[in-house]
Amino acid sequence: MGEPQAKAEVSLKDQGNEFFKSGNYLKAAALYTQAIKQDPSNPTIYSNRAAAFLHLMKLTKALSDAETTINLKPDWEKGYFRKGCILEAMERYDEALTAFEMALKYNPQSSEVSKKIKKLAQLDKDKKRALEVENMRSNIDIARHLDALKAELSEKHGAEESWKDFFAFLVETMETAVKSWHDCSKVDPRVYFLLDKDKTDTEKYAPVVNIDKAFESPHTHSNCISFLRQYAVDSFARAACLITPKSIISYPQVWKGQGSRKWKHAQSDGFFVQFEAPSLRKLWFVPSSNEKGQSLCRDPVLLDITAHELLPRLFK
């Protein structure tokens, strides 16, 4: 009785191995299941079925089999190796790394396990960096970069509430631009106006003006400036904020001959923010990089507006 049963068990496992080698993982798993029913304490069969389930992406079942393998034979590297591979597929890299380190403990000579450990360490590092990048992309806080401007606005306007309106307007405009850049790696060239809620005819004047042609030539640039200045007067605008991508202009103030001589961000993608108010003018460049396949805006860089202004003074 015992000998025929043992032969049957070997036969089922070997049949499963043949189907596994040919890529028929579903049939292999079914045969391993039959073999386990005949010999439920054999760690090798659980290990083999775990591998089949992994190929079938039945990860929960695969992990259960790997755990059973380890329980049945705690000093066998294969159970930990299977567990590590499955956790890797689940993107649970920290736990996978621990499992592979256990496998290496029981077989220090295994180059296969060593390679996995090296790969997992890098994947874990990449995952943590991707989470960090996503956190930076979703938690936008422009105001913290503009503390000096807040003090400057407060000083120029004294106790007036208008400086707080100017600051909130600029922060909101910049944050909207950053979110747009993060979503689609671009911003539209526009001038945003802070309109006077008591004086502006909102039926006639919108708070946003598109200026996509403004930087095509000195002629279109000059016409745009004239239009924006008149628009600011007629709409009773209190402040304005230009947002424009670097890609549509060769350099700020190229027509004044400033060129690359004073421009330090030639290799960086990104966009400009120029703030205009009767008492204050500021210019920033927001560099962008590609991190883990995602666009990421860096901290705004304050520029010398006398050297790099994109538009001359809009308010008298």
Coordinates of C-alpha atoms in Angstrom, one line a residue:
M1 CA 0.0 0.0 0.0
G2 CA 2.7 2.5 1.0
E3 CA 4.9 2.0 -2.0
P4 CA 2.3 2.5 -4.7
Q5 CA 1.1 5.6 -2.9
A6 CA 4.6 7.0 -2.9
K7 CA 5.0 6.3 -6.6
A8 CA 1.7 8.1 -7.3
E9 CA 2.8 11.1 -5.3
V10 CA 6.1 11.3 -7.2
S11 CA 4.3 10.9 -10.4
L12 CA 1.9 13.8 -9.7
K13 CA 4.7 16.1 -8.7
D14 CA 6.8 15.2 -11.7
Q15 CA 3.9 15.7 -14.0
G16 CA 3.3 19.1 -12.4
N17 CA 7.0 19.9 -13.0
E18 CA 6.7 19.0 -16.6
F19 CA 3.7 21.3 -17.1
F20 CA 5.4 24.0 -15.2
K21 CA 8.5 23.8 -17.5
S22 CA 6.2 24.0 -20.6
G23 CA 4.5 27.1 -19.2
N24 CA 1.2 25.6 -18.4
Y25 CA 1.1 26.9 -14.8
L26 CA -2.7 26.3 -14.3
K27 CA -2.3 22.5 -15.0
A28 CA 0.9 22.4 -13.0
A29 CA -0.9 24.0 -10.0
A30 CA -3.8 21.5 -10.3
L31 CA -1.3 18.6 -10.2
Y32 CA 0.6 20.0 -7.3
T33 CA -2.8 20.3 -5.4
Q34 CA -3.5 16.6 -6.0
A35 CA 0.0 15.8 -4.8
I36 CA -0.4 17.8 -1.7
K37 CA -3.6 15.9 -0.9
Q38 CA -1.6 12.7 -1.0
D39 CA 1.3 14.2 1.0
P40 CA 0.3 17.3 2.9
S41 CA 3.6 17.6 4.8
N42 CA 5.9 17.8 1.8
P43 CA 7.4 21.3 1.6
T44 CA 8.8 20.9 -1.9
I45 CA 5.3 20.5 -3.4
Y46 CA 4.0 23.6 -1.6
S47 CA 7.1 25.5 -2.9
N48 CA 6.4 24.3 -6.4
R49 CA 2.7 25.3 -6.2
A50 CA 3.7 28.7 -4.8
A51 CA 5.8 29.2 -8.0
A52 CA 2.9 28.2 -10.2
F53 CA 0.5 30.5 -8.4
L54 CA 3.1 33.4 -8.7
H55 CA 3.1 32.9 -12.5
L56 CA -0.7 32.9 -12.5
M57 CA -0.6 36.1 -10.4
K58 CA -2.6 34.4 -7.7
L59 CA -0.4 36.2 -5.2
T60 CA -2.4 35.6 -2.0
K61 CA -2.5 31.9 -2.6
A62 CA 1.1 31.9 -3.6
L63 CA 2.1 33.6 -0.4
S64 CA 0.1 31.2 1.7
D65 CA 2.0 28.3 0.1
A66 CA 5.4 30.0 0.7
E67 CA 4.5 30.4 4.3
T68 CA 3.5 26.8 4.6
T69 CA 6.8 25.8 3.0
I70 CA 8.7 27.8 5.6
N71 CA 6.6 26.3 8.4
L72 CA 7.3 22.7 7.2
K73 CA 11.0 23.3 6.7
P74 CA 12.2 26.5 8.4
D75 CA 15.9 26.0 7.5
W76 CA 15.4 25.7 3.8
E77 CA 16.3 28.7 1.7
K78 CA 13.7 27.9 -1.0
G79 CA 10.6 28.8 1.1
Y80 CA 12.1 32.2 1.9
F81 CA 13.1 32.7 -1.7
R82 CA 9.6 31.9 -2.9
K83 CA 8.1 34.3 -0.3
G84 CA 10.5 37.0 -1.4
C85 CA 9.6 36.7 -5.1
I86 CA 5.9 36.8 -4.2
L87 CA 6.2 39.9 -1.9
E88 CA 8.3 41.6 -4.7
A89 CA 5.4 41.0 -7.1
M90 CA 3.1 42.6 -4.5
E91 CA 5.5 45.6 -4.4
R92 CA 6.0 45.0 -0.7
Y93 CA 9.7 45.5 -1.1
D94 CA 10.7 45.9 2.6
E95 CA 9.2 42.5 3.5
A96 CA 10.6 40.9 0.3
L97 CA 14.1 42.1 1.2
T98 CA 13.7 40.6 4.7
A99 CA 12.7 37.3 3.1
F100 CA 15.6 37.2 0.7
E101 CA 18.0 38.0 3.5
M102 CA 16.7 35.0 5.4
A103 CA 17.2 32.9 2.2
L104 CA 20.8 34.1 2.0
K105 CA 21.3 33.2 5.7
Y106 CA 20.5 29.6 4.9
N107 CA 22.4 29.6 1.6
P108 CA 25.2 32.3 1.7
Q109 CA 26.6 31.0 -1.6
S110 CA 23.5 31.7 -3.7
S111 CA 24.2 34.3 -6.3
E112 CA 20.5 34.3 -7.3
V113 CA 19.5 35.4 -3.9
S114 CA 22.3 38.0 -3.7
K115 CA 21.1 39.5 -7.0
K116 CA 17.5 39.7 -5.7
I117 CA 18.7 41.5 -2.6
K118 CA 20.6 44.0 -4.7
K119 CA 17.6 44.5 -7.0
L120 CA 15.1 44.8 -4.1
A121 CA 17.3 47.4 -2.3
Q122 CA 17.2 49.6 -5.4
L123 CA 13.4 49.0 -6.0
D124 CA 12.7 49.9 -2.3
K125 CA 14.8 53.0 -2.7
D126 CA 13.0 53.9 -6.0
K127 CA 9.6 53.3 -4.4
K128 CA 10.4 55.6 -1.4
R129 CA 11.6 58.3 -3.8
A130 CA 8.5 58.0 -5.9
L131 CA 6.3 58.4 -2.8
E132 CA 8.4 61.4 -1.8
V133 CA 8.0 62.9 -5.2
E134 CA 4.3 62.3 -5.1
N135 CA 4.1 63.9 -1.7
M136 CA 6.0 67.0 -3.0
R137 CA 3.7 67.2 -6.0
S138 CA 0.5 67.0 -4.0
N139 CA 1.5 69.2 -1.1
I140 CA 2.1 72.6 -2.8
D141 CA 2.9 75.5 -0.4
I142 CA 4.0 78.5 -2.4
A143 CA 3.4 80.9 0.5
R144 CA 6.4 79.5 2.5
H145 CA 8.7 80.6 -0.3
L146 CA 7.4 84.2 -0.3
D147 CA 7.8 85.3 3.3
A148 CA 10.2 88.1 2.3
L149 CA 7.6 89.4 -0.2
K150 CA 4.9 89.4 2.5
A151 CA 7.1 91.6 4.6
E152 CA 7.9 93.9 1.6
L153 CA 4.2 94.2 0.7
S154 CA 3.3 95.0 4.3
E155 CA 5.9 97.6 4.5
K156 CA 4.8 99.4 1.3
H157 CA 1.1 99.3 2.1
G158 CA 1.3 99.8 5.9
A159 CA -1.9 98.9 7.7
E160 CA -3.9 98.6 4.4
E161 CA -5.6 95.3 3.8
S162 CA -4.7 95.5 0.1
W163 CA -1.3 93.9 0.7
K164 CA -3.0 90.7 2.0
D165 CA -5.2 90.7 -1.1
F166 CA -2.1 91.0 -3.3
F167 CA -0.3 88.2 -1.5
A168 CA -3.2 85.8 -1.6
F169 CA -3.8 86.6 -5.3
L170 CA -0.1 85.8 -6.2
V171 CA 0.0 82.7 -4.1
E172 CA -3.2 81.3 -5.6
T173 CA -2.1 82.1 -9.1
M174 CA 1.3 80.5 -8.6
E175 CA -0.2 77.4 -7.0
T176 CA -2.7 77.0 -9.8
A177 CA 0.2 77.1 -12.3
V178 CA 2.2 74.5 -10.4
K179 CA -0.8 72.2 -10.3
S180 CA -1.3 72.6 -14.0
W181 CA 2.4 71.8 -14.6
H182 CA 2.2 68.7 -12.5
D183 CA -1.0 67.5 -14.2
C184 CA 0.1 68.1 -17.9
S185 CA 3.7 69.5 -17.9
K186 CA 2.6 72.8 -19.2
V187 CA 1.0 76.2 -18.4
D188 CA -0.8 78.5 -20.8
P189 CA 0.7 81.9 -21.3
R190 CA -1.7 84.2 -19.5
V191 CA -1.9 87.4 -17.5
Y192 CA -4.2 87.2 -14.4
F193 CA -5.7 90.4 -13.1
L194 CA -6.7 91.1 -9.5
L195 CA -9.9 93.1 -10.3
D196 CA -11.6 95.7 -8.1
K197 CA -14.8 94.0 -6.9
D198 CA -16.5 97.4 -6.4
K199 CA -15.4 99.1 -9.7
T200 CA -14.8 96.5 -12.3
D201 CA -17.5 95.7 -14.9
T202 CA -17.1 91.9 -14.7
E203 CA -19.5 91.5 -17.7
K204 CA -16.9 93.3 -19.8
Y205 CA -13.6 92.4 -18.2
A206 CA -12.5 88.9 -17.4
P207 CA -9.7 88.2 -14.8
V208 CA -7.6 86.3 -17.3
V209 CA -6.1 87.4 -20.6
N210 CA -4.4 84.9 -23.0
I211 CA -1.1 86.1 -24.4
D212 CA 0.1 83.1 -26.4
K213 CA 1.4 85.2 -29.3
A214 CA 3.1 87.8 -27.1
F215 CA 6.6 86.5 -27.4
E216 CA 6.7 85.6 -31.1
S217 CA 8.3 88.9 -32.2
P218 CA 9.1 92.4 -30.9
H219 CA 6.0 93.7 -32.8
T220 CA 3.6 91.3 -31.1
H221 CA 5.3 91.9 -27.8
S222 CA 4.9 95.7 -28.1
N223 CA 1.2 95.4 -29.1
C224 CA 0.6 93.0 -26.2
I225 CA 2.1 95.4 -23.7
S226 CA -0.1 98.3 -25.0
F227 CA -3.2 96.2 -24.8
L228 CA -2.4 94.9 -21.2
R229 CA -1.7 98.4 -19.9
Q230 CA -5.0 99.7 -21.3
Y231 CA -6.8 96.6 -20.0
A232 CA -5.4 97.2 -16.5
V233 CA -6.7 100.8 -16.5
D234 CA -10.1 100.1 -18.0
S235 CA -10.8 97.1 -15.7
F236 CA -9.6 98.9 -12.6
A237 CA -7.2 96.1 -12.0
R238 CA -5.3 96.4 -8.7
A239 CA -2.5 93.9 -9.6
A240 CA -1.5 91.5 -12.3
C241 CA 0.4 88.2 -12.6
L242 CA 2.0 86.9 -15.7
I243 CA 2.4 83.1 -16.1
T244 CA 4.3 81.8 -19.1
P245 CA 6.3 78.7 -20.0
K246 CA 10.0 79.1 -20.8
S247 CA 9.6 77.1 -23.9
I248 CA 7.8 79.8 -25.9
I249 CA 10.6 82.4 -25.5
S250 CA 14.3 82.0 -26.2
Y251 CA 15.4 84.1 -23.2
P252 CA 13.7 86.8 -21.1
Q253 CA 14.3 90.2 -22.8
V254 CA 16.0 88.7 -25.8
W255 CA 15.2 91.9 -27.7
K256 CA 17.2 94.0 -25.2
G257 CA 20.2 91.8 -25.8
Q258 CA 20.3 90.3 -22.3
G259 CA 20.5 86.8 -23.7
S260 CA 22.3 83.9 -22.1
R261 CA 24.9 86.2 -20.6
K262 CA 22.8 86.7 -17.5
W263 CA 20.5 83.7 -17.7
K264 CA 21.5 80.8 -15.5
H265 CA 18.6 78.3 -16.2
A266 CA 19.3 77.5 -19.8
Q267 CA 19.1 73.7 -19.2
S268 CA 16.0 73.8 -17.0
D269 CA 12.4 73.4 -18.2
G270 CA 9.8 75.4 -16.3
F271 CA 7.8 78.6 -16.3
F272 CA 8.0 82.3 -15.3
V273 CA 5.8 84.2 -12.9
Q274 CA 5.9 88.0 -13.1
F275 CA 4.0 90.0 -10.5
E276 CA 2.9 93.5 -11.2
A277 CA 1.4 96.0 -8.8
P278 CA 1.6 99.9 -8.7
S279 CA 4.2 99.8 -5.9
L280 CA 6.0 96.5 -6.5
R281 CA 7.3 94.3 -9.3
K282 CA 8.8 90.8 -8.9
L283 CA 9.9 88.0 -11.2
W284 CA 10.4 84.3 -10.5
F285 CA 11.4 81.3 -12.5
V286 CA 9.9 77.9 -11.4
P287 CA 12.3 75.1 -12.6
S288 CA 10.9 71.7 -13.4
S289 CA 12.5 68.3 -13.5
N290 CA 11.3 64.8 -14.4
E291 CA 11.3 62.5 -11.3
K292 CA 10.2 58.9 -11.6
G293 CA 8.2 59.7 -14.8
Q294 CA 6.5 62.6 -13.1
S295 CA 6.9 66.4 -13.6
L296 CA 8.0 68.0 -10.4
C297 CA 8.2 71.8 -9.9
R298 CA 11.2 73.0 -7.9
D299 CA 11.3 75.9 -5.5
P300 CA 10.7 79.3 -7.2
V301 CA 13.9 81.2 -8.0
L302 CA 13.7 85.0 -7.6
L303 CA 15.2 86.8 -10.6
D304 CA 16.5 90.3 -11.2
I305 CA 13.5 91.9 -12.9
T306 CA 15.6 94.7 -14.3
A307 CA 17.6 92.1 -16.3
H308 CA 15.0 89.6 -17.1
E309 CA 11.5 91.2 -17.1
L310 CA 9.1 89.5 -19.6
L311 CA 6.8 92.5 -19.7
P312 CA 7.8 96.1 -18.9
R313 CA 5.8 97.9 -16.1
L314 CA 2.1 97.5 -16.5
F315 CA 0.9 100.0 -13.8
K316 CA 1.9 103.7 -13.6

